[in-house]
Short mmCIF file of C-alpha atoms in Angstrom, two decimals:
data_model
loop_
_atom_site.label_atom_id
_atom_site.label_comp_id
_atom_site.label_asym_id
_atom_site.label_seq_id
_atom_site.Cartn_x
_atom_site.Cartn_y
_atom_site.Cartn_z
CA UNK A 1 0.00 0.00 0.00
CA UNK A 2 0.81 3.49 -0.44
CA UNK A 3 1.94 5.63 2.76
CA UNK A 4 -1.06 8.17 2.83
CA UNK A 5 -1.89 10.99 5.77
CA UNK A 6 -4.26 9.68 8.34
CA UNK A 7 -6.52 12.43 9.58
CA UNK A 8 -9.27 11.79 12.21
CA UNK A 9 -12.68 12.07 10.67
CA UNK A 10 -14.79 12.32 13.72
CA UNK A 11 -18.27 11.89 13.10
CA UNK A 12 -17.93 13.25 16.84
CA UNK A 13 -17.39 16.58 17.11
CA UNK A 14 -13.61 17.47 18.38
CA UNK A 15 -10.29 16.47 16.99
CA UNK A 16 -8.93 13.21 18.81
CA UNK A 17 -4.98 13.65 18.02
CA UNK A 18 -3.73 10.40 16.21
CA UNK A 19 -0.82 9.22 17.48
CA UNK A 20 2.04 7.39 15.41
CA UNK A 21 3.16 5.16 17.04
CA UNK A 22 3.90 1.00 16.25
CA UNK A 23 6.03 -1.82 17.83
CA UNK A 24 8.23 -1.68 14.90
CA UNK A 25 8.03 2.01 13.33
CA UNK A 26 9.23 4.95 15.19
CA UNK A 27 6.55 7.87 16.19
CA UNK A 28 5.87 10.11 13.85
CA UNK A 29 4.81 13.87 14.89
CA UNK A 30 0.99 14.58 15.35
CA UNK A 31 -1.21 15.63 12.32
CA UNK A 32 -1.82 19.13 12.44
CA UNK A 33 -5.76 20.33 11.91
CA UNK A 34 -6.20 21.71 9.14
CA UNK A 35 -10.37 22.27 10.22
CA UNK A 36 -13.20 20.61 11.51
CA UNK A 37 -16.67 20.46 9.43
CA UNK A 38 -20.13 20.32 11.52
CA UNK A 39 -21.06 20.37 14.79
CA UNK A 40 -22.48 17.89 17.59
CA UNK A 41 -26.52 17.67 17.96
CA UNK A 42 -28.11 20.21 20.33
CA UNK A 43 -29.64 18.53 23.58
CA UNK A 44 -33.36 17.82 21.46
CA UNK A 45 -31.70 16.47 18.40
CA UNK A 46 -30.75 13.52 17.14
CA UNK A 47 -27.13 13.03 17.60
CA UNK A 48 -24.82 13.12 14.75
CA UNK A 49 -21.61 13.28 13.74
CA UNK A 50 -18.38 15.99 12.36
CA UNK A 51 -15.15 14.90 11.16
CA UNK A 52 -11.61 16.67 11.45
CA UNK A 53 -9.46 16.94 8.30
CA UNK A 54 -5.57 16.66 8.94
CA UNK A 55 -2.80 18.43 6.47
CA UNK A 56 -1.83 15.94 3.82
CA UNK A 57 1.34 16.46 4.00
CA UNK A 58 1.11 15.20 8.15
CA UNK A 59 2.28 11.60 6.56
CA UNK A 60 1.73 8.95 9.35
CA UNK A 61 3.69 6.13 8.29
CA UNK A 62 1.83 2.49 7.80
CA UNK A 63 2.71 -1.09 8.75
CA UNK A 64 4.76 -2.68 6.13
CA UNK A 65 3.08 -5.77 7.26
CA UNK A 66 2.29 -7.67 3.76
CA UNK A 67 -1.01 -8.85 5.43
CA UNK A 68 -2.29 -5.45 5.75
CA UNK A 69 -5.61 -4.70 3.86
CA UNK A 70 -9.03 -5.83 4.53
CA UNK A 71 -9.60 -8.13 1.30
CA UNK A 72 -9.66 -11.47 3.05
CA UNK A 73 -10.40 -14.67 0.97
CA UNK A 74 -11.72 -12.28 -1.64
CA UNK A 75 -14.21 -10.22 0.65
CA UNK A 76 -13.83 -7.27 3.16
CA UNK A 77 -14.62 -8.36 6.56
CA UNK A 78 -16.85 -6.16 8.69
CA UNK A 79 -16.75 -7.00 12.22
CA UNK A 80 -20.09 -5.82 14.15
CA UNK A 81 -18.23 -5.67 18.04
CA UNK A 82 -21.25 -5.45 21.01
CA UNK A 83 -18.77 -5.76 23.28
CA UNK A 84 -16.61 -3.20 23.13
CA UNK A 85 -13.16 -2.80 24.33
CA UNK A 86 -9.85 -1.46 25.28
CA UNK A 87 -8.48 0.69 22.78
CA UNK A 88 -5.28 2.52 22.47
CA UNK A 89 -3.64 4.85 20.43
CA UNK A 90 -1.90 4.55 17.77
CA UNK A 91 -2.48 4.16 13.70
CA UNK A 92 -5.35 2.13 13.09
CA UNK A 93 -5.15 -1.89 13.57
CA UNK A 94 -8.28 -3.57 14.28
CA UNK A 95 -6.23 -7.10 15.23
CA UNK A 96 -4.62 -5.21 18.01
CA UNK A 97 -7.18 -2.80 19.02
CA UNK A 98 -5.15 0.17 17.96
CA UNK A 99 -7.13 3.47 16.77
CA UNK A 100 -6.16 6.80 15.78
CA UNK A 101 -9.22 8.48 17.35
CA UNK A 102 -8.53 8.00 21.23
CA UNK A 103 -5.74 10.52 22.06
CA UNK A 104 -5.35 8.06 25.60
CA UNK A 105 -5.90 4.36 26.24
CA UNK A 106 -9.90 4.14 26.57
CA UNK A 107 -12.31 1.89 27.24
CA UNK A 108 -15.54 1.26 26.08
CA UNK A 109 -18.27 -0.80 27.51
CA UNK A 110 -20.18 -3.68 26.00
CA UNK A 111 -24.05 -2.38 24.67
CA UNK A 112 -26.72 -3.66 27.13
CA UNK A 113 -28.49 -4.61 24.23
CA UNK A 114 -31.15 -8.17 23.82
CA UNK A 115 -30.28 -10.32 21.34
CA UNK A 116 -33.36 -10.16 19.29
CA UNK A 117 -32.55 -6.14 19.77
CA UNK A 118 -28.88 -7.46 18.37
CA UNK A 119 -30.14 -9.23 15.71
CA UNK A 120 -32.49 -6.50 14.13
CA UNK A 121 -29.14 -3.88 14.10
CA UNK A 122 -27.30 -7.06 11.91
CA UNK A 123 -30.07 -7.75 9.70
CA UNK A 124 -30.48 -3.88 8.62
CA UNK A 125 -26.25 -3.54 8.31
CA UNK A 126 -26.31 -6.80 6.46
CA UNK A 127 -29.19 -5.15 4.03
CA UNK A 128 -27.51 -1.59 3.91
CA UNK A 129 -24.38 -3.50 2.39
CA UNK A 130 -25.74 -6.42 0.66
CA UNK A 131 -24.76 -4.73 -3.05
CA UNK A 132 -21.23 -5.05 -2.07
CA UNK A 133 -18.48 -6.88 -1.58
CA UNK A 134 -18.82 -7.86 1.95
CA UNK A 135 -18.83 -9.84 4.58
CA UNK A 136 -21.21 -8.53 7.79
CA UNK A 137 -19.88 -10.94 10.84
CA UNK A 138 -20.54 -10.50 15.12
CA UNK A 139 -17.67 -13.06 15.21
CA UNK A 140 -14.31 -11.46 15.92
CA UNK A 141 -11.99 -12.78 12.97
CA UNK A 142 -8.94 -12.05 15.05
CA UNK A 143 -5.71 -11.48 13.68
CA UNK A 144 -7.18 -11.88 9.99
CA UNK A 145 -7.39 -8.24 8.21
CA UNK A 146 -10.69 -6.70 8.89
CA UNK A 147 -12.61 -3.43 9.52
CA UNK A 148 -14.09 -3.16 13.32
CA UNK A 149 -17.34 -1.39 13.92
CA UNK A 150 -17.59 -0.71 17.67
CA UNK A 151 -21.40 -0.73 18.38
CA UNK A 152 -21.22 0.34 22.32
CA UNK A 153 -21.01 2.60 24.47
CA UNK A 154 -21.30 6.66 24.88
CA UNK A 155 -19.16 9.61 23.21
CA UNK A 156 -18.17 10.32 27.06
CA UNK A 157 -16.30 6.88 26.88
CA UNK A 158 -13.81 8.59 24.15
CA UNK A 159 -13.54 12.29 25.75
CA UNK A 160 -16.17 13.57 23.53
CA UNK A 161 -19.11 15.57 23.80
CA UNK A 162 -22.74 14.92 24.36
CA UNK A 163 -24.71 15.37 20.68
CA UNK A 164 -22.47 12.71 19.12
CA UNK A 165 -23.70 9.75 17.31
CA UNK A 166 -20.20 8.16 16.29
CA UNK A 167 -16.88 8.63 14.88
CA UNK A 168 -14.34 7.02 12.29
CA UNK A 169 -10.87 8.43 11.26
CA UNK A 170 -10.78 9.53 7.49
CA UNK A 171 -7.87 10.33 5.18
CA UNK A 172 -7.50 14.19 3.91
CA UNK A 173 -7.04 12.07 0.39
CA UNK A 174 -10.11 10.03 1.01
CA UNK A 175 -8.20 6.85 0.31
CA UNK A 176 -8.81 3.74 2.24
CA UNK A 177 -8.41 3.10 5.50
CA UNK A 178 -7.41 -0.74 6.46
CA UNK A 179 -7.96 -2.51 9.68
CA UNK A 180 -9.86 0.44 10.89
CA UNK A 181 -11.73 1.01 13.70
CA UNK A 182 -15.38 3.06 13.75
CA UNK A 183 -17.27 3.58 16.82
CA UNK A 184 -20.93 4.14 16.82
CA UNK A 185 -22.19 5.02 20.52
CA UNK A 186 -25.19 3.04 20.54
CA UNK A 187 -25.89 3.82 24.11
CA UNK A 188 -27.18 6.85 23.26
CA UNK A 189 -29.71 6.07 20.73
CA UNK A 190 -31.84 3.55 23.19
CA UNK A 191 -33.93 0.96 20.97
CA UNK A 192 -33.78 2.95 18.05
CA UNK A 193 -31.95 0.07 16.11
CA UNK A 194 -32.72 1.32 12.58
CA UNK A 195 -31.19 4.74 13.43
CA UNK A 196 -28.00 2.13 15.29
CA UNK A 197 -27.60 0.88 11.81
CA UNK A 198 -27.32 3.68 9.56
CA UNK A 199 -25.04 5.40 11.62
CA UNK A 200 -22.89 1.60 11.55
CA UNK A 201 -23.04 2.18 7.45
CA UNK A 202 -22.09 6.39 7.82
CA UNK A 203 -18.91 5.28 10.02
CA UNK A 204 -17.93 2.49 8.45
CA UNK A 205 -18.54 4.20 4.96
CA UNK A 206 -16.18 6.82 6.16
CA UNK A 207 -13.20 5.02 6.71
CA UNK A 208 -13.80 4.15 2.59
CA UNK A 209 -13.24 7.67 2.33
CA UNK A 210 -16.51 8.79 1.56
CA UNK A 211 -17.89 11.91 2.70
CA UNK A 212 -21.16 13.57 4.44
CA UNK A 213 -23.63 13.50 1.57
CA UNK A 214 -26.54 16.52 1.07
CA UNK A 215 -29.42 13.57 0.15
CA UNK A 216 -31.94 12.50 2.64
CA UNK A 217 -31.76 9.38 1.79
CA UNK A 218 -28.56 8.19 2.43
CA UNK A 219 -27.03 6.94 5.31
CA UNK A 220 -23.90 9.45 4.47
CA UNK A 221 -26.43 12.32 5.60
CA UNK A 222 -27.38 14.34 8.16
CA UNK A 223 -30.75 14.79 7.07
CA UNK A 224 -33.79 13.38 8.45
CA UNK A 225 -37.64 12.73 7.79
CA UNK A 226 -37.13 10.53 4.86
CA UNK A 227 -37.51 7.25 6.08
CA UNK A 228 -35.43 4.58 5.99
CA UNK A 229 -31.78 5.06 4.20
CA UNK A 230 -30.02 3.09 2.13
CA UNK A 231 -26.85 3.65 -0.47
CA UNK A 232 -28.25 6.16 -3.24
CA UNK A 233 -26.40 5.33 -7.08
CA UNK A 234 -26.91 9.34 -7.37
CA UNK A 235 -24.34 11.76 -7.79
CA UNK A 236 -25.19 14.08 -4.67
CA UNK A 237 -23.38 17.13 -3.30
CA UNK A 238 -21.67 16.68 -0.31
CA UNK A 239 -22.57 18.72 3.03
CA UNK A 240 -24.22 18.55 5.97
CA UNK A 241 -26.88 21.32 6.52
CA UNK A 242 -26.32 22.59 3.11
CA UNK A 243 -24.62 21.24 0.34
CA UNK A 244 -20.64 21.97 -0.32
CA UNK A 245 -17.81 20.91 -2.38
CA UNK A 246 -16.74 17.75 -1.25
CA UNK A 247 -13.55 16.81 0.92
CA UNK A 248 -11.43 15.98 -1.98
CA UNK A 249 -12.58 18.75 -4.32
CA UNK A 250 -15.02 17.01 -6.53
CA UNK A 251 -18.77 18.65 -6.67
CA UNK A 252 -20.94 15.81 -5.80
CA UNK A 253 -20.43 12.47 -4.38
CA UNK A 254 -22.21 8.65 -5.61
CA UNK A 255 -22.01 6.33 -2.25
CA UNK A 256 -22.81 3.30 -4.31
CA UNK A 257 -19.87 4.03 -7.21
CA UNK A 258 -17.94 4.86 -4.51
CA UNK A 259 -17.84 1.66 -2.37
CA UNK A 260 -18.53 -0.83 -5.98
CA UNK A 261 -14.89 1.17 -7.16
CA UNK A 262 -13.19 -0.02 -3.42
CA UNK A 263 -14.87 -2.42 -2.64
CA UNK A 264 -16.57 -4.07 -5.60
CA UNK A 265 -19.66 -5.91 -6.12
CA UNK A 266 -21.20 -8.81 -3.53
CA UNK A 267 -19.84 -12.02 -4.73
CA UNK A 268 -22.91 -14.05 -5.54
CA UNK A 269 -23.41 -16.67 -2.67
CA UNK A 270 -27.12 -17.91 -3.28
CA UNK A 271 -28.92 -19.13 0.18
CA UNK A 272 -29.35 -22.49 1.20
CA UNK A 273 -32.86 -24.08 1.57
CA UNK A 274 -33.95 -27.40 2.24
CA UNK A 275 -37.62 -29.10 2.41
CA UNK A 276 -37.70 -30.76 5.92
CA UNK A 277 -41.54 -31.68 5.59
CA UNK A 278 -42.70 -34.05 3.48
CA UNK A 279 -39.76 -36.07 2.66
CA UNK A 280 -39.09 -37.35 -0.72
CA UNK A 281 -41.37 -40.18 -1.94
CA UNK A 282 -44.06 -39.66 1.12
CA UNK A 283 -47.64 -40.15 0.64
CA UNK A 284 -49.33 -37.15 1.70
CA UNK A 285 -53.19 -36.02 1.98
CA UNK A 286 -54.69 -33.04 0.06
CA UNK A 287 -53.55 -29.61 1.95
CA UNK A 288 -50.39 -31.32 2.95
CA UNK A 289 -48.33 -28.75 4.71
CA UNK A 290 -44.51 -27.76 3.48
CA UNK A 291 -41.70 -26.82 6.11
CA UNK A 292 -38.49 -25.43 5.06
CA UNK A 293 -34.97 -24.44 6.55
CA UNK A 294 -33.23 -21.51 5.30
CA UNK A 295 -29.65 -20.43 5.70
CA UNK A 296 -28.17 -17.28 4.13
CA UNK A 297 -25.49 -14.86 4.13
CA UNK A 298 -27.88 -11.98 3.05
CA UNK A 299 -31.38 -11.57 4.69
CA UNK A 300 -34.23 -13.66 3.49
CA UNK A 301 -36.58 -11.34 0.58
CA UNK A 302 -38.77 -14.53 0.32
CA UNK A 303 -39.17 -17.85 -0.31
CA UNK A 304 -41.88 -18.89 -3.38
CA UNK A 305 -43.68 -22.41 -3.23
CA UNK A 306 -43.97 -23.88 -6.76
CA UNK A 307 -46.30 -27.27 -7.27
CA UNK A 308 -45.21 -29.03 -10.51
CA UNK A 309 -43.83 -25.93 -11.75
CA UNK A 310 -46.94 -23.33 -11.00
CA UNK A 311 -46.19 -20.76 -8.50
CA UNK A 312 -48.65 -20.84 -5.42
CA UNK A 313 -47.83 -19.31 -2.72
CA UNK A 314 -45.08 -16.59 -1.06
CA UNK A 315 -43.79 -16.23 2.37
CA UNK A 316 -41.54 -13.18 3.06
CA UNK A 317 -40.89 -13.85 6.86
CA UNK A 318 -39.86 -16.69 9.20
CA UNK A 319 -40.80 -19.65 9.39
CA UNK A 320 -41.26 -20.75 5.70
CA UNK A 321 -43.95 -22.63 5.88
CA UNK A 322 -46.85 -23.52 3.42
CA UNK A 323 -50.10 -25.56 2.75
CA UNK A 324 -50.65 -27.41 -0.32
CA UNK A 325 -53.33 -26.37 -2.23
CA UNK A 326 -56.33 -28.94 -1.60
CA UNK A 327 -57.50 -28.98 -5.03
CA UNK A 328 -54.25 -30.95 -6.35
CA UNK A 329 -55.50 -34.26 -7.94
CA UNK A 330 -54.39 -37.60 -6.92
CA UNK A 331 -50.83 -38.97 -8.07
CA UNK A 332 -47.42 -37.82 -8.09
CA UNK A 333 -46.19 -34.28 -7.38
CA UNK A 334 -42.94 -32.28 -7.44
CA UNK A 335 -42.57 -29.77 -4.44
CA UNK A 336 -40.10 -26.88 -5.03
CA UNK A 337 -39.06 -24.40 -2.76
CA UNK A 338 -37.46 -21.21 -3.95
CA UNK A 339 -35.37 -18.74 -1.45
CA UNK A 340 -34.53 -15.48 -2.91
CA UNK A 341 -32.19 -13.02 -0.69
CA UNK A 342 -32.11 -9.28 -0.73
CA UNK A 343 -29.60 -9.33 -3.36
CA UNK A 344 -31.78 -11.15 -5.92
CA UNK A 345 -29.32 -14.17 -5.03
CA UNK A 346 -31.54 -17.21 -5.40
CA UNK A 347 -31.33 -21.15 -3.74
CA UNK A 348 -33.94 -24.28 -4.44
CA UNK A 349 -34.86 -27.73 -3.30
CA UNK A 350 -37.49 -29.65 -4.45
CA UNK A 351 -38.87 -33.33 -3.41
CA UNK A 352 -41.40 -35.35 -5.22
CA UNK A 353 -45.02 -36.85 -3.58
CA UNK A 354 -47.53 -39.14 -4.09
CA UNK A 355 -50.95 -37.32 -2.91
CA UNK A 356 -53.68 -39.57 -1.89
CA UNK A 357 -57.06 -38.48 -0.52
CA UNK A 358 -56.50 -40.67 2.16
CA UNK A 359 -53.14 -40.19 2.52
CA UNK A 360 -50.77 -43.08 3.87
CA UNK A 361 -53.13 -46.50 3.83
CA UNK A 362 -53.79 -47.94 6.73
CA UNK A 363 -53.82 -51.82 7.64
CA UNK A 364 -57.53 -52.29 7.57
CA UNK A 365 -59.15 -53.84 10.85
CA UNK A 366 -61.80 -55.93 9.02
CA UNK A 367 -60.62 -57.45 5.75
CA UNK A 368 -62.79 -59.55 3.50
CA UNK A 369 -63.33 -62.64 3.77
CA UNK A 370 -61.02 -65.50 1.89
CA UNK A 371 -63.32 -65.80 -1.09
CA UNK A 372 -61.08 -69.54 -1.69
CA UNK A 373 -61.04 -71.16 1.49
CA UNK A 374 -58.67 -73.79 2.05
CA UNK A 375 -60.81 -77.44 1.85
CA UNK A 376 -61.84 -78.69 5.41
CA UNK A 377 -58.84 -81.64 5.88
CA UNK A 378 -61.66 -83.23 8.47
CA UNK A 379 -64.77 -82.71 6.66
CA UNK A 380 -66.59 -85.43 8.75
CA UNK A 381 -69.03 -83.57 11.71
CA UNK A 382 -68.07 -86.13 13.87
CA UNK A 383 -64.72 -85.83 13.82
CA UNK A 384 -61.82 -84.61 15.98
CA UNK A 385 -61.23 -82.34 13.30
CA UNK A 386 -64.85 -80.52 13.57
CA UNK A 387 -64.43 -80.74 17.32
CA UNK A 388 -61.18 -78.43 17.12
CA UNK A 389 -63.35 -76.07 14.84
CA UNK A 390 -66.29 -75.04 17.84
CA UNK A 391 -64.75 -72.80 20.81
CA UNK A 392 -65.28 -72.90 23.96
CA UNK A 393 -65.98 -76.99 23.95
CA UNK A 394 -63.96 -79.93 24.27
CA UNK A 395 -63.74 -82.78 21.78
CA UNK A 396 -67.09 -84.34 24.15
CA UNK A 397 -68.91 -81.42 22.88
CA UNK A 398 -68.56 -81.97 19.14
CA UNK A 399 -69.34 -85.58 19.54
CA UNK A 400 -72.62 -85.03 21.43
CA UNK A 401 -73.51 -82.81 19.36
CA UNK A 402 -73.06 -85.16 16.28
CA UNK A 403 -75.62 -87.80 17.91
CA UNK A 404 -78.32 -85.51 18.06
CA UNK A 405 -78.06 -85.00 14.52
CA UNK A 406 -78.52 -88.50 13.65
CA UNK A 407 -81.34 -88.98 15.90
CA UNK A 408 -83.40 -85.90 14.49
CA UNK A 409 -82.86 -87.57 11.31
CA UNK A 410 -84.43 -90.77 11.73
CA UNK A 411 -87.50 -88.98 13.38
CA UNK A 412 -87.88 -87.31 10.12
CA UNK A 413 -87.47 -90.72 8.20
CA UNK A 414 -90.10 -92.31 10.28
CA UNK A 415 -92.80 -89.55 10.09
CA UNK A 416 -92.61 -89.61 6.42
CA UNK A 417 -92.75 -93.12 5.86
CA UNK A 418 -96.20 -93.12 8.24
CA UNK A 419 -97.89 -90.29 5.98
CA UNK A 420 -97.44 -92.50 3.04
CA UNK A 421 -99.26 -95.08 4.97
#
């Protein structure tokens, strides 16, 4: 990399001296401020953020480390920190916890946030940078090259002022800053999550060298009442409460050409989905009902159901479950699942049925009768054989009941023969 000026961009509100120090460089004199643009938020605003530009020429000198640089198995890490830390001075190194914004060894305490709190602030980063090339982890990659976002604590924490939101250094050439580290003082923005995130993408955003934009609806702004922000592909003027020249002299600013030109676009990892319920080859009943499992590395747009290729139903939140249609007609069936993420990235998994209106046969409790019974081996009444054949009586039984047959009979024979007579 090229030895560049690091200046403090404080999306705080004072200057935070750098210092230049490293275990194997000597120090290097402070930048001197050349000015600071914006202010803190008053008391009954929103807080927000100013940065301080440093003289060019103020050359801190950077780690000739060959594993400097964020671009880690092809992809700039972002690592989301809770937690907080112990940070001290010194050029920026997110392995080692060194940062160019305290101006004394500082601490910052983890956020007292829930984790389904948590989880909303990751989704909506995740979204915010979902068009580029990166990866949005809460797992701490260690001594791999990355970009810390500090989500925690209060601007007290780092010796600033009340009215600030959070803070990131920035380079008076607006070049790249690797292994940084960006603080966002969630503390002081309660459960506002959403408003948590977009000042996550204005920090982090900064140390890409991108500066305050004049368009409402872009996280880069300090401009409100718009809704919800996300990167604008718009070439805006930069400013805060008006619009200026920007940092490095151009007239307007695009956040999305920006961070595609330094960044470059998402690499296309399509999400995961499996059908858990039915399983392949089951016999199911009309209305059957389809359970899936999603995994992604973007959020979840939706996931389509398709039925022999015709589209049928959409869910766009989780659990991904469905119900058949009941007006499917008996025989075989091929259930697809389709999981598209915000990116338009899309994954599939489809299993084949056999729908039956009765679904799975049961053994039946009273079958039919052998219409080809086997021949009686003992066909004579008066047998053992037709003894085994009554329940309940012994072979005694049978036989008694054998003589009473004969003797009806020859009352029968006897009566006729007298009506003759």
């Amino acid at each position: 990399m090229n030895n560049r000026a690091v200046a403090a961009l404080l999306s705080a509100g004072l200057f935070i001296p750098a210092a230049a120090c490293q275990d194997e460089l000597a120090s290097e004199p402070l930048p001197e401020v050349r000015e600071i643009v914006g202010t803190p938020a008053l008391a009954d605003e929103m807080p927000r953020g100013v940065y301080s530009v440093i003289d060019a020429d103020a050359v801190l000198a950077e780690p000739t480390d060959p594993e400097v640089g964020m671009l880690y198995a092809g992809q700039v890490i972002i690592y989301m920190n809770r937690y907080g830390g112990t940070y001290t001075p010194g050029i920026n190194d997110s392995r080692n916890n060194r940062s160019s914004v305290p101006s004394q060894t500082a601490t910052i305490p983890p956020w007292n946030v829930s984790d389904a709190g948590w989880q909303q602030v990751m989704d909506c980063v995740r979204d915010l940078w979902s068009p580029f090339n990166v990866v949005i982890t809460d797992v701490d990659p260690g001594n791999v090259p990355h970009l810390e976002s500090v989500v925690a604590g209060h601007p007290n924490d780092l010796g600033l002022p009340n009215g600030v939101g959070g803070v990131s250094p920035f380079t008076s050439d607006c070049s790249t800053i690797n292994n940084s580290v960006v603080y966002t003082f969630a503390e002081v923005f309660g459960n506002n999550y959403r408003v948590v995130c977009e000042v996550v993408a204005q920090e982090v955003a900064h140390s890409f060298g991108l500066d305050h934009e004049y368009l409402c609806e872009d996280p880069m702004t300090y401009l409100g009442g718009c809704g919800a922000k996300t990167f604008q592909n718009v070439d805006a003027p930069c400013g805060e409460d008006g619009p200026r020249t920007c940092a490095c002299g151009q007239q307007t600013q695009n956040s999305v050409q920006m961070l595609l030109q330094r960044i470059g676009p998402r690499q296309a990892t399509p999400p995961e989905i499996a059908i858990t319920r039915p399983q392949a080859g089951q016999t199911v009943e009309p209305g059957f009902v389809i359970e899936t499992a999603v995994t992604a590395s973007q959020s979840i747009q939706q996931v389509d159901l398709y039925i022999d290729g015709t589209h049928y139903a959409t869910v766009d939140t989780a659990p991904y479950i469905f119900n058949a249609p009941t007006t499917l007609a008996d025989g075989s069936h091929i259930v697809e699942t389709r999981a598209i993420d915000v990116t338009g990235a899309e994954g599939s998994a489809s299993v084949t049925v056999t729908l039956s209106a009765g679904g799975s046969p049961d053994p039946d409790p009273n079958p039919d009768p052998d219409p080809n019974p086997d021949p009686d081996p003992n066909p004579n009444p008066g047998s053992a054989g037709s003894a085994d054949l009554v329940g309940g009586c012994s072979a005694a039984g049978g036989s008694g009941s054998g003589f009473a047959m004969l003797v009806l009979g020859a009352a029968l024979a006897l009566g006729r023969r007298r009506r003759r007579a």
